[in-house]
mmCIF file with all atom_site columns, C-alpha atoms in Angstrom:
data_model
loop_
_atom_site.group_PDB
_atom_site.id
_atom_site.type_symbol
_atom_site.label_atom_id
_atom_site.label_alt_id
_atom_site.label_comp_id
_atom_site.label_asym_id
_atom_site.label_entity_id
_atom_site.label_seq_id
_atom_site.pdbx_PDB_ins_code
_atom_site.Cartn_x
_atom_site.Cartn_y
_atom_site.Cartn_z
_atom_site.occupancy
_atom_site.B_iso_or_equiv
_atom_site.pdbx_formal_charge
_atom_site.auth_seq_id
_atom_site.auth_comp_id
_atom_site.auth_asym_id
_atom_site.auth_atom_id
_atom_site.pdbx_PDB_model_num
ATOM 1   C CA . UNK A 1 1   ? -14.552 -182.302 56.758 1.00 67.00 ? 1   UNK A CA 1
ATOM 2   C CA . UNK A 1 2   ? -14.037 -181.264 60.387 1.00 66.00 ? 2   UNK A CA 1
ATOM 3   C CA . UNK A 1 3   ? -15.094 -184.693 61.649 1.00 75.00 ? 3   UNK A CA 1
ATOM 4   C CA . UNK A 1 4   ? -12.771 -186.374 59.144 1.00 82.00 ? 4   UNK A CA 1
ATOM 5   C CA . UNK A 1 5   ? -9.909  -184.200 60.340 1.00 78.00 ? 5   UNK A CA 1
ATOM 6   C CA . UNK A 1 6   ? -10.615 -185.006 63.993 1.00 80.00 ? 6   UNK A CA 1
ATOM 7   C CA . UNK A 1 7   ? -10.705 -188.735 63.198 1.00 85.00 ? 7   UNK A CA 1
ATOM 8   C CA . UNK A 1 8   ? -7.432  -188.568 61.267 1.00 87.00 ? 8   UNK A CA 1
ATOM 9   C CA . UNK A 1 9   ? -5.805  -186.625 64.120 1.00 84.00 ? 9   UNK A CA 1
ATOM 10  C CA . UNK A 1 10  ? -6.860  -189.209 66.696 1.00 88.00 ? 10  UNK A CA 1
ATOM 11  C CA . UNK A 1 11  ? -5.652  -192.105 64.531 1.00 89.00 ? 11  UNK A CA 1
ATOM 12  C CA . UNK A 1 12  ? -2.377  -190.269 63.906 1.00 87.00 ? 12  UNK A CA 1
ATOM 13  C CA . UNK A 1 13  ? -1.831  -189.678 67.627 1.00 89.00 ? 13  UNK A CA 1
ATOM 14  C CA . UNK A 1 14  ? -2.624  -193.280 68.583 1.00 90.00 ? 14  UNK A CA 1
ATOM 15  C CA . UNK A 1 15  ? -0.400  -194.690 65.832 1.00 90.00 ? 15  UNK A CA 1
ATOM 16  C CA . UNK A 1 16  ? 2.608   -192.610 66.809 1.00 90.00 ? 16  UNK A CA 1
ATOM 17  C CA . UNK A 1 17  ? 2.051   -193.238 70.498 1.00 91.00 ? 17  UNK A CA 1
ATOM 18  C CA . UNK A 1 18  ? 2.240   -196.986 69.863 1.00 92.00 ? 18  UNK A CA 1
ATOM 19  C CA . UNK A 1 19  ? 5.367   -196.480 67.760 1.00 92.00 ? 19  UNK A CA 1
ATOM 20  C CA . UNK A 1 20  ? 6.977   -194.514 70.566 1.00 93.00 ? 20  UNK A CA 1
ATOM 21  C CA . UNK A 1 21  ? 6.077   -197.124 73.198 1.00 94.00 ? 21  UNK A CA 1
ATOM 22  C CA . UNK A 1 22  ? 7.545   -199.911 71.050 1.00 94.00 ? 22  UNK A CA 1
ATOM 23  C CA . UNK A 1 23  ? 10.704  -197.886 70.444 1.00 93.00 ? 23  UNK A CA 1
ATOM 24  C CA . UNK A 1 24  ? 11.246  -196.902 74.082 1.00 93.00 ? 24  UNK A CA 1
ATOM 25  C CA . UNK A 1 25  ? 10.641  -200.461 75.320 1.00 93.00 ? 25  UNK A CA 1
ATOM 26  C CA . UNK A 1 26  ? 12.882  -201.941 72.602 1.00 92.00 ? 26  UNK A CA 1
ATOM 27  C CA . UNK A 1 27  ? 9.939   -203.989 71.338 1.00 93.00 ? 27  UNK A CA 1
ATOM 28  C CA . UNK A 1 28  ? 11.389  -204.941 67.976 1.00 90.00 ? 28  UNK A CA 1
ATOM 29  C CA . UNK A 1 29  ? 8.508   -207.261 67.111 1.00 91.00 ? 29  UNK A CA 1
ATOM 30  C CA . UNK A 1 30  ? 6.049   -204.413 67.518 1.00 89.00 ? 30  UNK A CA 1
ATOM 31  C CA . UNK A 1 31  ? 8.180   -202.069 65.409 1.00 88.00 ? 31  UNK A CA 1
ATOM 32  C CA . UNK A 1 32  ? 8.626   -204.711 62.714 1.00 88.00 ? 32  UNK A CA 1
ATOM 33  C CA . UNK A 1 33  ? 4.871   -205.273 62.626 1.00 89.00 ? 33  UNK A CA 1
ATOM 34  C CA . UNK A 1 34  ? 4.269   -201.560 62.056 1.00 86.00 ? 34  UNK A CA 1
ATOM 35  C CA . UNK A 1 35  ? 6.802   -201.584 59.222 1.00 85.00 ? 35  UNK A CA 1
ATOM 36  C CA . UNK A 1 36  ? 4.867   -204.197 57.248 1.00 89.00 ? 36  UNK A CA 1
ATOM 37  C CA . UNK A 1 37  ? 3.295   -203.068 54.001 1.00 87.00 ? 37  UNK A CA 1
ATOM 38  C CA . UNK A 1 38  ? -0.276  -202.921 55.295 1.00 89.00 ? 38  UNK A CA 1
ATOM 39  C CA . UNK A 1 39  ? 0.622   -200.765 58.284 1.00 88.00 ? 39  UNK A CA 1
ATOM 40  C CA . UNK A 1 40  ? 2.908   -198.537 56.197 1.00 87.00 ? 40  UNK A CA 1
ATOM 41  C CA . UNK A 1 41  ? 0.059   -197.867 53.767 1.00 92.00 ? 41  UNK A CA 1
ATOM 42  C CA . UNK A 1 42  ? -2.269  -197.150 56.694 1.00 91.00 ? 42  UNK A CA 1
ATOM 43  C CA . UNK A 1 43  ? 0.358   -194.821 58.216 1.00 87.00 ? 43  UNK A CA 1
ATOM 44  C CA . UNK A 1 44  ? 0.764   -192.915 54.936 1.00 88.00 ? 44  UNK A CA 1
ATOM 45  C CA . UNK A 1 45  ? -3.001  -192.689 54.434 1.00 91.00 ? 45  UNK A CA 1
ATOM 46  C CA . UNK A 1 46  ? -3.611  -191.330 57.954 1.00 88.00 ? 46  UNK A CA 1
ATOM 47  C CA . UNK A 1 47  ? -0.724  -188.849 57.695 1.00 85.00 ? 47  UNK A CA 1
ATOM 48  C CA . UNK A 1 48  ? -1.902  -187.630 54.280 1.00 88.00 ? 48  UNK A CA 1
ATOM 49  C CA . UNK A 1 49  ? -5.499  -187.303 55.446 1.00 89.00 ? 49  UNK A CA 1
ATOM 50  C CA . UNK A 1 50  ? -4.338  -185.465 58.562 1.00 84.00 ? 50  UNK A CA 1
ATOM 51  C CA . UNK A 1 51  ? -2.359  -182.943 56.502 1.00 81.00 ? 51  UNK A CA 1
ATOM 52  C CA . UNK A 1 52  ? -4.849  -182.462 53.665 1.00 85.00 ? 52  UNK A CA 1
ATOM 53  C CA . UNK A 1 53  ? -7.891  -181.994 55.895 1.00 83.00 ? 53  UNK A CA 1
ATOM 54  C CA . UNK A 1 54  ? -5.893  -179.627 58.104 1.00 79.00 ? 54  UNK A CA 1
ATOM 55  C CA . UNK A 1 55  ? -4.796  -177.569 55.119 1.00 77.00 ? 55  UNK A CA 1
ATOM 56  C CA . UNK A 1 56  ? -8.372  -177.482 53.790 1.00 75.00 ? 56  UNK A CA 1
ATOM 57  C CA . UNK A 1 57  ? -9.771  -176.290 57.127 1.00 71.00 ? 57  UNK A CA 1
ATOM 58  C CA . UNK A 1 58  ? -7.052  -173.659 57.327 1.00 71.00 ? 58  UNK A CA 1
ATOM 59  C CA . UNK A 1 59  ? -7.688  -172.485 53.765 1.00 68.00 ? 59  UNK A CA 1
ATOM 60  C CA . UNK A 1 60  ? -11.429 -172.153 54.345 1.00 66.00 ? 60  UNK A CA 1
ATOM 61  C CA . UNK A 1 61  ? -11.155 -170.597 57.803 1.00 63.00 ? 61  UNK A CA 1
ATOM 62  C CA . UNK A 1 62  ? -12.726 -167.124 58.134 1.00 56.00 ? 62  UNK A CA 1
ATOM 63  C CA . UNK A 1 63  ? -9.481  -165.806 59.591 1.00 57.00 ? 63  UNK A CA 1
ATOM 64  C CA . UNK A 1 64  ? -6.048  -167.293 60.263 1.00 58.00 ? 64  UNK A CA 1
ATOM 65  C CA . UNK A 1 65  ? -4.700  -166.446 63.697 1.00 65.00 ? 65  UNK A CA 1
ATOM 66  C CA . UNK A 1 66  ? -1.099  -166.607 64.893 1.00 72.00 ? 66  UNK A CA 1
ATOM 67  C CA . UNK A 1 67  ? -1.876  -169.778 66.828 1.00 69.00 ? 67  UNK A CA 1
ATOM 68  C CA . UNK A 1 68  ? -2.845  -171.528 63.595 1.00 72.00 ? 68  UNK A CA 1
ATOM 69  C CA . UNK A 1 69  ? 0.514   -170.651 62.007 1.00 78.00 ? 69  UNK A CA 1
ATOM 70  C CA . UNK A 1 70  ? 2.284   -171.963 65.117 1.00 80.00 ? 70  UNK A CA 1
ATOM 71  C CA . UNK A 1 71  ? 0.349   -175.234 64.864 1.00 80.00 ? 71  UNK A CA 1
ATOM 72  C CA . UNK A 1 72  ? 1.162   -175.576 61.165 1.00 79.00 ? 72  UNK A CA 1
ATOM 73  C CA . UNK A 1 73  ? 4.847   -174.915 61.810 1.00 85.00 ? 73  UNK A CA 1
ATOM 74  C CA . UNK A 1 74  ? 4.936   -177.521 64.567 1.00 87.00 ? 74  UNK A CA 1
ATOM 75  C CA . UNK A 1 75  ? 3.302   -180.117 62.317 1.00 84.00 ? 75  UNK A CA 1
ATOM 76  C CA . UNK A 1 76  ? 5.722   -179.424 59.458 1.00 85.00 ? 76  UNK A CA 1
ATOM 77  C CA . UNK A 1 77  ? 8.644   -179.880 61.854 1.00 90.00 ? 77  UNK A CA 1
ATOM 78  C CA . UNK A 1 78  ? 7.226   -182.803 63.841 1.00 88.00 ? 78  UNK A CA 1
ATOM 79  C CA . UNK A 1 79  ? 6.462   -185.110 60.903 1.00 85.00 ? 79  UNK A CA 1
ATOM 80  C CA . UNK A 1 80  ? 9.994   -185.090 59.398 1.00 89.00 ? 80  UNK A CA 1
ATOM 81  C CA . UNK A 1 81  ? 11.427  -185.526 62.909 1.00 91.00 ? 81  UNK A CA 1
ATOM 82  C CA . UNK A 1 82  ? 9.132   -188.497 63.443 1.00 89.00 ? 82  UNK A CA 1
ATOM 83  C CA . UNK A 1 83  ? 10.137  -190.071 60.132 1.00 86.00 ? 83  UNK A CA 1
ATOM 84  C CA . UNK A 1 84  ? 13.845  -189.707 60.933 1.00 91.00 ? 84  UNK A CA 1
ATOM 85  C CA . UNK A 1 85  ? 13.478  -190.625 64.602 1.00 91.00 ? 85  UNK A CA 1
ATOM 86  C CA . UNK A 1 86  ? 11.590  -193.857 64.033 1.00 89.00 ? 86  UNK A CA 1
ATOM 87  C CA . UNK A 1 87  ? 13.521  -194.866 60.918 1.00 87.00 ? 87  UNK A CA 1
ATOM 88  C CA . UNK A 1 88  ? 16.894  -194.387 62.653 1.00 89.00 ? 88  UNK A CA 1
ATOM 89  C CA . UNK A 1 89  ? 15.575  -195.632 66.028 1.00 90.00 ? 89  UNK A CA 1
ATOM 90  C CA . UNK A 1 90  ? 16.644  -192.300 67.489 1.00 93.00 ? 90  UNK A CA 1
ATOM 91  C CA . UNK A 1 91  ? 14.704  -192.180 70.756 1.00 93.00 ? 91  UNK A CA 1
ATOM 92  C CA . UNK A 1 92  ? 15.249  -188.472 71.606 1.00 93.00 ? 92  UNK A CA 1
ATOM 93  C CA . UNK A 1 93  ? 14.053  -187.386 68.143 1.00 92.00 ? 93  UNK A CA 1
ATOM 94  C CA . UNK A 1 94  ? 11.092  -189.764 68.296 1.00 93.00 ? 94  UNK A CA 1
ATOM 95  C CA . UNK A 1 95  ? 10.079  -188.468 71.739 1.00 94.00 ? 95  UNK A CA 1
ATOM 96  C CA . UNK A 1 96  ? 10.437  -184.855 70.604 1.00 94.00 ? 96  UNK A CA 1
ATOM 97  C CA . UNK A 1 97  ? 8.307   -185.466 67.509 1.00 92.00 ? 97  UNK A CA 1
ATOM 98  C CA . UNK A 1 98  ? 5.494   -187.130 69.470 1.00 91.00 ? 98  UNK A CA 1
ATOM 99  C CA . UNK A 1 99  ? 5.584   -184.409 72.149 1.00 92.00 ? 99  UNK A CA 1
ATOM 100 C CA . UNK A 1 100 ? 5.277   -181.790 69.390 1.00 90.00 ? 100 UNK A CA 1
ATOM 101 C CA . UNK A 1 101 ? 2.382   -183.664 67.778 1.00 87.00 ? 101 UNK A CA 1
ATOM 102 C CA . UNK A 1 102 ? 0.516   -183.812 71.089 1.00 87.00 ? 102 UNK A CA 1
ATOM 103 C CA . UNK A 1 103 ? 1.421   -180.140 71.572 1.00 86.00 ? 103 UNK A CA 1
ATOM 104 C CA . UNK A 1 104 ? -0.340  -179.314 68.321 1.00 81.00 ? 104 UNK A CA 1
ATOM 105 C CA . UNK A 1 105 ? -3.429  -181.130 69.597 1.00 77.00 ? 105 UNK A CA 1
ATOM 106 C CA . UNK A 1 106 ? -3.238  -179.120 72.832 1.00 77.00 ? 106 UNK A CA 1
ATOM 107 C CA . UNK A 1 107 ? -2.966  -175.838 70.924 1.00 70.00 ? 107 UNK A CA 1
ATOM 108 C CA . UNK A 1 108 ? -6.034  -176.821 68.897 1.00 67.00 ? 108 UNK A CA 1
ATOM 109 C CA . UNK A 1 109 ? -8.014  -177.242 72.122 1.00 64.00 ? 109 UNK A CA 1
ATOM 110 C CA . UNK A 1 110 ? -6.763  -173.878 73.405 1.00 61.00 ? 110 UNK A CA 1
ATOM 111 C CA . UNK A 1 111 ? -7.812  -172.205 70.144 1.00 57.00 ? 111 UNK A CA 1
ATOM 112 C CA . UNK A 1 112 ? -11.257 -173.787 70.406 1.00 56.00 ? 112 UNK A CA 1
ATOM 113 C CA . UNK A 1 113 ? -11.755 -172.416 73.919 1.00 54.00 ? 113 UNK A CA 1
ATOM 114 C CA . UNK A 1 114 ? -10.638 -168.964 72.811 1.00 52.00 ? 114 UNK A CA 1
ATOM 115 C CA . UNK A 1 115 ? -13.284 -168.885 70.064 1.00 50.00 ? 115 UNK A CA 1
ATOM 116 C CA . UNK A 1 116 ? -16.054 -170.028 72.396 1.00 50.00 ? 116 UNK A CA 1
ATOM 117 C CA . UNK A 1 117 ? -15.028 -167.567 75.098 1.00 50.00 ? 117 UNK A CA 1
ATOM 118 C CA . UNK A 1 118 ? -15.506 -164.574 72.832 1.00 54.00 ? 118 UNK A CA 1
ATOM 119 C CA . UNK A 1 119 ? -15.252 -161.005 74.088 1.00 55.00 ? 119 UNK A CA 1
ATOM 120 C CA . UNK A 1 120 ? -18.178 -159.473 75.932 1.00 56.00 ? 120 UNK A CA 1
ATOM 121 C CA . UNK A 1 121 ? -16.108 -156.987 77.915 1.00 49.00 ? 121 UNK A CA 1
ATOM 122 C CA . UNK A 1 122 ? -16.861 -154.155 75.489 1.00 64.00 ? 122 UNK A CA 1
ATOM 123 C CA . UNK A 1 123 ? -20.643 -154.552 75.656 1.00 72.00 ? 123 UNK A CA 1
ATOM 124 C CA . UNK A 1 124 ? -22.208 -151.587 77.415 1.00 72.00 ? 124 UNK A CA 1
ATOM 125 C CA . UNK A 1 125 ? -23.858 -152.686 80.646 1.00 70.00 ? 125 UNK A CA 1
ATOM 126 C CA . UNK A 1 126 ? -26.627 -150.162 79.958 1.00 75.00 ? 126 UNK A CA 1
ATOM 127 C CA . UNK A 1 127 ? -27.307 -151.523 76.463 1.00 82.00 ? 127 UNK A CA 1
ATOM 128 C CA . UNK A 1 128 ? -30.859 -152.477 75.549 1.00 89.00 ? 128 UNK A CA 1
ATOM 129 C CA . UNK A 1 129 ? -31.552 -156.190 74.901 1.00 89.00 ? 129 UNK A CA 1
ATOM 130 C CA . UNK A 1 130 ? -31.540 -155.477 71.159 1.00 90.00 ? 130 UNK A CA 1
ATOM 131 C CA . UNK A 1 131 ? -28.184 -153.679 71.377 1.00 89.00 ? 131 UNK A CA 1
ATOM 132 C CA . UNK A 1 132 ? -26.701 -156.445 73.502 1.00 90.00 ? 132 UNK A CA 1
ATOM 133 C CA . UNK A 1 133 ? -28.026 -159.065 71.072 1.00 91.00 ? 133 UNK A CA 1
ATOM 134 C CA . UNK A 1 134 ? -26.372 -157.270 68.146 1.00 90.00 ? 134 UNK A CA 1
ATOM 135 C CA . UNK A 1 135 ? -23.107 -156.965 70.078 1.00 89.00 ? 135 UNK A CA 1
ATOM 136 C CA . UNK A 1 136 ? -23.126 -160.665 70.992 1.00 90.00 ? 136 UNK A CA 1
ATOM 137 C CA . UNK A 1 137 ? -23.797 -161.579 67.370 1.00 88.00 ? 137 UNK A CA 1
ATOM 138 C CA . UNK A 1 138 ? -20.836 -159.419 66.341 1.00 86.00 ? 138 UNK A CA 1
ATOM 139 C CA . UNK A 1 139 ? -18.571 -161.119 68.903 1.00 85.00 ? 139 UNK A CA 1
ATOM 140 C CA . UNK A 1 140 ? -19.508 -164.687 68.135 1.00 86.00 ? 140 UNK A CA 1
ATOM 141 C CA . UNK A 1 141 ? -21.101 -164.950 64.705 1.00 88.00 ? 141 UNK A CA 1
ATOM 142 C CA . UNK A 1 142 ? -20.196 -162.127 62.340 1.00 86.00 ? 142 UNK A CA 1
ATOM 143 C CA . UNK A 1 143 ? -16.827 -163.544 61.252 1.00 81.00 ? 143 UNK A CA 1
ATOM 144 C CA . UNK A 1 144 ? -18.544 -166.460 59.458 1.00 84.00 ? 144 UNK A CA 1
ATOM 145 C CA . UNK A 1 145 ? -22.123 -165.282 58.918 1.00 88.00 ? 145 UNK A CA 1
ATOM 146 C CA . UNK A 1 146 ? -21.415 -161.617 58.165 1.00 87.00 ? 146 UNK A CA 1
ATOM 147 C CA . UNK A 1 147 ? -23.244 -158.580 59.483 1.00 88.00 ? 147 UNK A CA 1
ATOM 148 C CA . UNK A 1 148 ? -26.294 -159.345 57.333 1.00 91.00 ? 148 UNK A CA 1
ATOM 149 C CA . UNK A 1 149 ? -26.177 -163.117 57.907 1.00 89.00 ? 149 UNK A CA 1
ATOM 150 C CA . UNK A 1 150 ? -25.459 -163.944 54.279 1.00 88.00 ? 150 UNK A CA 1
ATOM 151 C CA . UNK A 1 151 ? -21.635 -164.063 54.175 1.00 84.00 ? 151 UNK A CA 1
ATOM 152 C CA . UNK A 1 152 ? -21.539 -167.895 54.293 1.00 81.00 ? 152 UNK A CA 1
ATOM 153 C CA . UNK A 1 153 ? -17.809 -167.943 55.115 1.00 77.00 ? 153 UNK A CA 1
ATOM 154 C CA . UNK A 1 154 ? -16.240 -171.352 55.906 1.00 71.00 ? 154 UNK A CA 1
ATOM 155 C CA . UNK A 1 155 ? -19.461 -173.145 54.983 1.00 75.00 ? 155 UNK A CA 1
ATOM 156 C CA . UNK A 1 156 ? -21.684 -171.091 57.286 1.00 84.00 ? 156 UNK A CA 1
ATOM 157 C CA . UNK A 1 157 ? -25.417 -171.160 56.565 1.00 89.00 ? 157 UNK A CA 1
ATOM 158 C CA . UNK A 1 158 ? -27.223 -168.194 55.028 1.00 92.00 ? 158 UNK A CA 1
ATOM 159 C CA . UNK A 1 159 ? -29.178 -166.828 57.972 1.00 92.00 ? 159 UNK A CA 1
ATOM 160 C CA . UNK A 1 160 ? -31.319 -164.650 55.706 1.00 92.00 ? 160 UNK A CA 1
ATOM 161 C CA . UNK A 1 161 ? -32.897 -167.654 54.007 1.00 92.00 ? 161 UNK A CA 1
ATOM 162 C CA . UNK A 1 162 ? -32.825 -170.098 56.923 1.00 91.00 ? 162 UNK A CA 1
ATOM 163 C CA . UNK A 1 163 ? -36.096 -171.873 57.690 1.00 92.00 ? 163 UNK A CA 1
ATOM 164 C CA . UNK A 1 164 ? -35.009 -173.176 61.093 1.00 92.00 ? 164 UNK A CA 1
ATOM 165 C CA . UNK A 1 165 ? -37.311 -172.546 64.020 1.00 93.00 ? 165 UNK A CA 1
ATOM 166 C CA . UNK A 1 166 ? -36.262 -170.563 67.057 1.00 93.00 ? 166 UNK A CA 1
ATOM 167 C CA . UNK A 1 167 ? -35.748 -173.753 69.071 1.00 94.00 ? 167 UNK A CA 1
ATOM 168 C CA . UNK A 1 168 ? -33.701 -175.326 66.267 1.00 94.00 ? 168 UNK A CA 1
ATOM 169 C CA . UNK A 1 169 ? -31.377 -172.309 66.118 1.00 93.00 ? 169 UNK A CA 1
ATOM 170 C CA . UNK A 1 170 ? -30.999 -172.442 69.902 1.00 94.00 ? 170 UNK A CA 1
ATOM 171 C CA . UNK A 1 171 ? -30.220 -176.162 69.686 1.00 94.00 ? 171 UNK A CA 1
ATOM 172 C CA . UNK A 1 172 ? -27.470 -175.551 67.119 1.00 93.00 ? 172 UNK A CA 1
ATOM 173 C CA . UNK A 1 173 ? -25.867 -172.974 69.412 1.00 92.00 ? 173 UNK A CA 1
ATOM 174 C CA . UNK A 1 174 ? -25.744 -175.606 72.138 1.00 92.00 ? 174 UNK A CA 1
ATOM 175 C CA . UNK A 1 175 ? -24.654 -178.612 70.050 1.00 90.00 ? 175 UNK A CA 1
ATOM 176 C CA . UNK A 1 176 ? -22.798 -177.018 67.147 1.00 87.00 ? 176 UNK A CA 1
ATOM 177 C CA . UNK A 1 177 ? -23.215 -178.012 63.509 1.00 86.00 ? 177 UNK A CA 1
ATOM 178 C CA . UNK A 1 178 ? -20.736 -178.971 60.785 1.00 79.00 ? 178 UNK A CA 1
ATOM 179 C CA . UNK A 1 179 ? -17.739 -176.629 61.286 1.00 75.00 ? 179 UNK A CA 1
ATOM 180 C CA . UNK A 1 180 ? -19.605 -174.458 63.767 1.00 83.00 ? 180 UNK A CA 1
ATOM 181 C CA . UNK A 1 181 ? -18.694 -175.533 67.279 1.00 81.00 ? 181 UNK A CA 1
ATOM 182 C CA . UNK A 1 182 ? -20.884 -175.585 70.352 1.00 85.00 ? 182 UNK A CA 1
ATOM 183 C CA . UNK A 1 183 ? -21.464 -172.350 72.231 1.00 87.00 ? 183 UNK A CA 1
ATOM 184 C CA . UNK A 1 184 ? -22.911 -174.144 75.247 1.00 87.00 ? 184 UNK A CA 1
ATOM 185 C CA . UNK A 1 185 ? -20.430 -172.300 77.511 1.00 84.00 ? 185 UNK A CA 1
ATOM 186 C CA . UNK A 1 186 ? -21.972 -168.984 76.522 1.00 87.00 ? 186 UNK A CA 1
ATOM 187 C CA . UNK A 1 187 ? -24.554 -168.003 79.182 1.00 88.00 ? 187 UNK A CA 1
ATOM 188 C CA . UNK A 1 188 ? -28.070 -169.134 78.294 1.00 91.00 ? 188 UNK A CA 1
ATOM 189 C CA . UNK A 1 189 ? -29.471 -165.602 78.417 1.00 91.00 ? 189 UNK A CA 1
ATOM 190 C CA . UNK A 1 190 ? -26.828 -164.469 75.919 1.00 90.00 ? 190 UNK A CA 1
ATOM 191 C CA . UNK A 1 191 ? -27.606 -167.413 73.645 1.00 92.00 ? 191 UNK A CA 1
ATOM 192 C CA . UNK A 1 192 ? -31.290 -166.416 73.696 1.00 93.00 ? 192 UNK A CA 1
ATOM 193 C CA . UNK A 1 193 ? -30.342 -162.898 72.632 1.00 93.00 ? 193 UNK A CA 1
ATOM 194 C CA . UNK A 1 194 ? -28.174 -164.245 69.801 1.00 94.00 ? 194 UNK A CA 1
ATOM 195 C CA . UNK A 1 195 ? -31.077 -166.394 68.593 1.00 94.00 ? 195 UNK A CA 1
ATOM 196 C CA . UNK A 1 196 ? -33.373 -163.373 68.697 1.00 94.00 ? 196 UNK A CA 1
ATOM 197 C CA . UNK A 1 197 ? -30.913 -161.349 66.606 1.00 94.00 ? 197 UNK A CA 1
ATOM 198 C CA . UNK A 1 198 ? -30.431 -164.183 64.110 1.00 94.00 ? 198 UNK A CA 1
ATOM 199 C CA . UNK A 1 199 ? -34.194 -164.273 63.510 1.00 93.00 ? 199 UNK A CA 1
ATOM 200 C CA . UNK A 1 200 ? -34.228 -160.528 62.737 1.00 93.00 ? 200 UNK A CA 1
ATOM 201 C CA . UNK A 1 201 ? -31.823 -161.129 59.806 1.00 93.00 ? 201 UNK A CA 1
ATOM 202 C CA . UNK A 1 202 ? -34.324 -163.116 57.797 1.00 91.00 ? 202 UNK A CA 1
ATOM 203 C CA . UNK A 1 203 ? -35.686 -161.603 54.606 1.00 82.00 ? 203 UNK A CA 1
#
């Protein structure tokens, strides 16, 4: 679902960018082409997919942060503005709507970096490797996997019953998997400790 959402977002951005370019350059032929039935159906399909996949990801998220509500609000304002702006050939409204849409994309990237960054400031420098591993797991993993590894929030795997090898778990931390993003920016030593803790959760 995450990949579908990303694809729909990119198509949505490209489509509206072309619309804006045609409008600002007074390219009536280009605008007329995008108003033809085939393109209108494509536009509606992309917009619907963009909204539905976004709502689904929000509904299944382990927690909804303020930034997510801001993004949703911007989308709900930007789409009607875009409809009015392009239908009425109102350039300021069209520009504002596209800027807001790209702003939503920018906020999504900011949110992604915040999740990957995590919070290691509270980890005791004198902690044993096992204590540090548990603390890192709490910072990065507990919200979806739960303290015991079996929460399975937002489609997360059950770590208690996982059959993945140590190297496979480490690889997932680097590359990400399904809705779980890459934690490649987390220091390698910390990733090794997280892997070690994940393996201790197995039953």
